[in-house]
Every structure is written in structure tokens, then in C-alpha cells.
Amino acid sequence: MNIKEAPAAAAKSRRPRVLPDVVRAIAAEVLAGNYPVGSSLPSENDLCTEHSVSRTVIREALKTLAAKGLVLSRPRIGTVVCERDNWNIIDPQVLEWHAPNTLDPKLFDSILETRRAIEPLVAELAATRASLQEIADLELAWKGMEDAGSDVARFARSDAAFHQVLYGACHNPIFRQIGGMIETALNFALEATANSVDRRDEAVRVHYGVVEALRMRDAAAARRAANEILDLAARDLARAKSQKKQD
């Protein structure tokens, strides 16, 4: 490599690290409402100055945000923040771009509504379709919840793993894909409510009901157990919202 090529190569090697940081920074401003819906973002030149990067980086960052439905580029107007209904809110990256405690509580309500619509049926199907290995994996995830004790992060991870296994065990490719779509959003919801679970032993108990129903191949019991989980999730969500208001 000659001397002239060195700076270009160095810039190229830095870009993969710089671009995600810029995307995250601009996205966080949009998601936090600092750039309201319908408003225009600063010009490319201003964004270049603010983030100390080239115009190429800014353009790539805006393309990424546009692909997620957050912004739209309009001729003679610039880059405009899209309506919230256009945001790909369950995209893993979009969720990660939220600053702590800035997720819309309505998102958690929507996740719960979605789970209520399909999870009891998923459990019912899994009771007749799950393999022995899948039932063992489900029990292993449940055991992680039981053994978590006061470790909130471990409890939430095990809870999320439990539902991931359950969706896969129903062997319906559409439900499995829906489960994959909401997986990251579900993880955020479980983490957000885990701190509010005063009695994790109750959560452990109702989750074991699903494990036992699958082991016994009892579809009706699996549906009932899934509804118990969702009822508990609704109470935890209400408690988490109440605590947030008090904070």
C-alpha cells in the first residue's frame, strides 16, 4: 500500500464504526421526540458539523433511518420525520435505538394484545406437536426462571427463551415468524416488567403449567396455562406503569 492509499484505507476501516454511531444518535433524537413528527431534520451540512462526519456518512445514515420508516426525504424540503404509524417499531434496531425509559407504554400494550390473540393457540398447538426435545428445552428455560432468584436479568432472559421455544414448538411457520418478529419487542417488555414482579414464584408456577400441559399432550390445559401467563403479564405491566408514574 502506498502513502496516498493509506488515508483512504484508514477512513474506510473507520466507517463501519462511525456510521452506526451516527445512525443511533440521529434515531435517538427522532424517537425521543426532539425532532417532532412532520418536522424537518437539520440540513446535511449541519448534521455533518454536528456529528463531525462526511456528507457521505450522513446520507447513508438517513437512508438507514428511511428504511426503518422513521424519516422521508422530500425534494426542496429535506428530510422529514414520518408519522409514528410508519415507524417499524418492532424492528430490533429501532428498539435498540430508544434511549432508556423512552419506549412508548402503548407499545407494551400492543405487544400484550398481540400475545393474547395468538399465544393461547400457539400453546394449544404445541401441546400436540412439540417434540420431546422441544419440551425438554421449554423445561430448561423454565428452570432458568426458577433458579434466577433475585437476578432480574437472568429471569427476563429465561422468560424470553421460554416463549421463543414455545412459538417454535407449535410448528406453524406463520406463528413462528410472527414470534420472531415480536421477539425483540417481547424481550423489551419482559425486561421492563421484570422489576415489577413482586412474586416471581407465581410467574414460575404459571409457566410450569405450560410445560406440564405439553408433557401430558393436553391442548386445553396448555391454552388455559397460556392465558394465566398473559393475565399475570397484564398485572405486571399495569404495576410497571404505576411505578413509572410515581418515579
Short mmCIF file of N, CA and C in Angstrom, two decimals, residues 64 80-81 83 101 105 108 116 124 126 147 157 171 180 189-190 204-205 210 212 230 232:
data_model
loop_
_atom_site.label_atom_id
_atom_site.label_comp_id
_atom_site.label_asym_id
_atom_site.label_seq_id
_atom_site.Cartn_x
_atom_site.Cartn_y
_atom_site.Cartn_z
N THR A 64 -30.62 4.69 6.09
CA THR A 64 -30.94 3.64 7.05
C THR A 64 -32.21 3.98 7.82
N VAL A 80 -37.73 14.68 6.41
CA VAL A 80 -38.85 14.96 7.31
C VAL A 80 -39.13 13.72 8.17
N VAL A 81 -39.48 13.95 9.42
CA VAL A 81 -39.83 12.85 10.32
C VAL A 81 -41.21 12.32 9.95
N GLU A 83 -44.79 9.99 10.19
CA GLU A 83 -45.79 9.70 11.20
C GLU A 83 -45.39 8.44 11.97
N ASN A 101 -35.91 4.06 29.09
CA ASN A 101 -37.17 4.58 29.62
C ASN A 101 -37.91 5.52 28.68
N PRO A 105 -45.35 3.50 26.27
CA PRO A 105 -46.11 2.46 27.00
C PRO A 105 -47.16 1.79 26.12
N PHE A 108 -46.04 -1.53 24.68
CA PHE A 108 -46.17 -2.69 25.55
C PHE A 108 -47.62 -3.20 25.55
N ARG A 116 -52.09 -11.99 23.40
CA ARG A 116 -53.41 -12.54 23.78
C ARG A 116 -54.12 -13.15 22.56
N GLU A 124 -51.66 -24.30 22.56
CA GLU A 124 -52.55 -25.42 22.27
C GLU A 124 -51.96 -26.31 21.17
N ALA A 126 -48.79 -26.44 20.29
CA ALA A 126 -47.53 -27.02 20.77
C ALA A 126 -47.78 -28.27 21.61
N ASP A 147 -34.54 -20.75 38.85
CA ASP A 147 -33.25 -20.61 39.52
C ASP A 147 -32.71 -19.18 39.54
N ARG A 157 -34.25 -13.07 30.71
CA ARG A 157 -33.68 -13.84 29.59
C ARG A 157 -34.32 -15.23 29.50
N HIS A 171 -44.92 -25.47 15.58
CA HIS A 171 -44.67 -25.96 14.22
C HIS A 171 -45.63 -25.38 13.19
N GLY A 180 -40.98 -14.56 15.85
CA GLY A 180 -39.67 -13.98 15.58
C GLY A 180 -39.74 -12.47 15.42
N ALA A 189 -40.30 -5.86 26.60
CA ALA A 189 -41.45 -5.85 27.51
C ALA A 189 -41.18 -6.66 28.76
N LEU A 190 -40.57 -7.83 28.60
CA LEU A 190 -40.27 -8.68 29.75
C LEU A 190 -39.25 -8.03 30.67
N VAL A 204 -43.26 -18.30 37.87
CA VAL A 204 -42.66 -19.62 37.68
C VAL A 204 -43.75 -20.69 37.66
N ARG A 205 -44.72 -20.55 38.57
CA ARG A 205 -45.80 -21.54 38.66
C ARG A 205 -46.63 -21.60 37.39
N VAL A 210 -47.62 -24.62 31.53
CA VAL A 210 -47.48 -24.87 30.09
C VAL A 210 -46.58 -26.08 29.86
N GLU A 212 -46.03 -28.63 31.82
CA GLU A 212 -46.73 -29.84 32.21
C GLU A 212 -47.82 -30.20 31.20
N LEU A 230 -50.63 -14.75 30.50
CA LEU A 230 -50.98 -13.45 29.94
C LEU A 230 -51.70 -12.57 30.96
N LEU A 232 -51.17 -12.68 34.15
CA LEU A 232 -50.10 -12.23 35.04
C LEU A 232 -49.28 -11.13 34.37
#
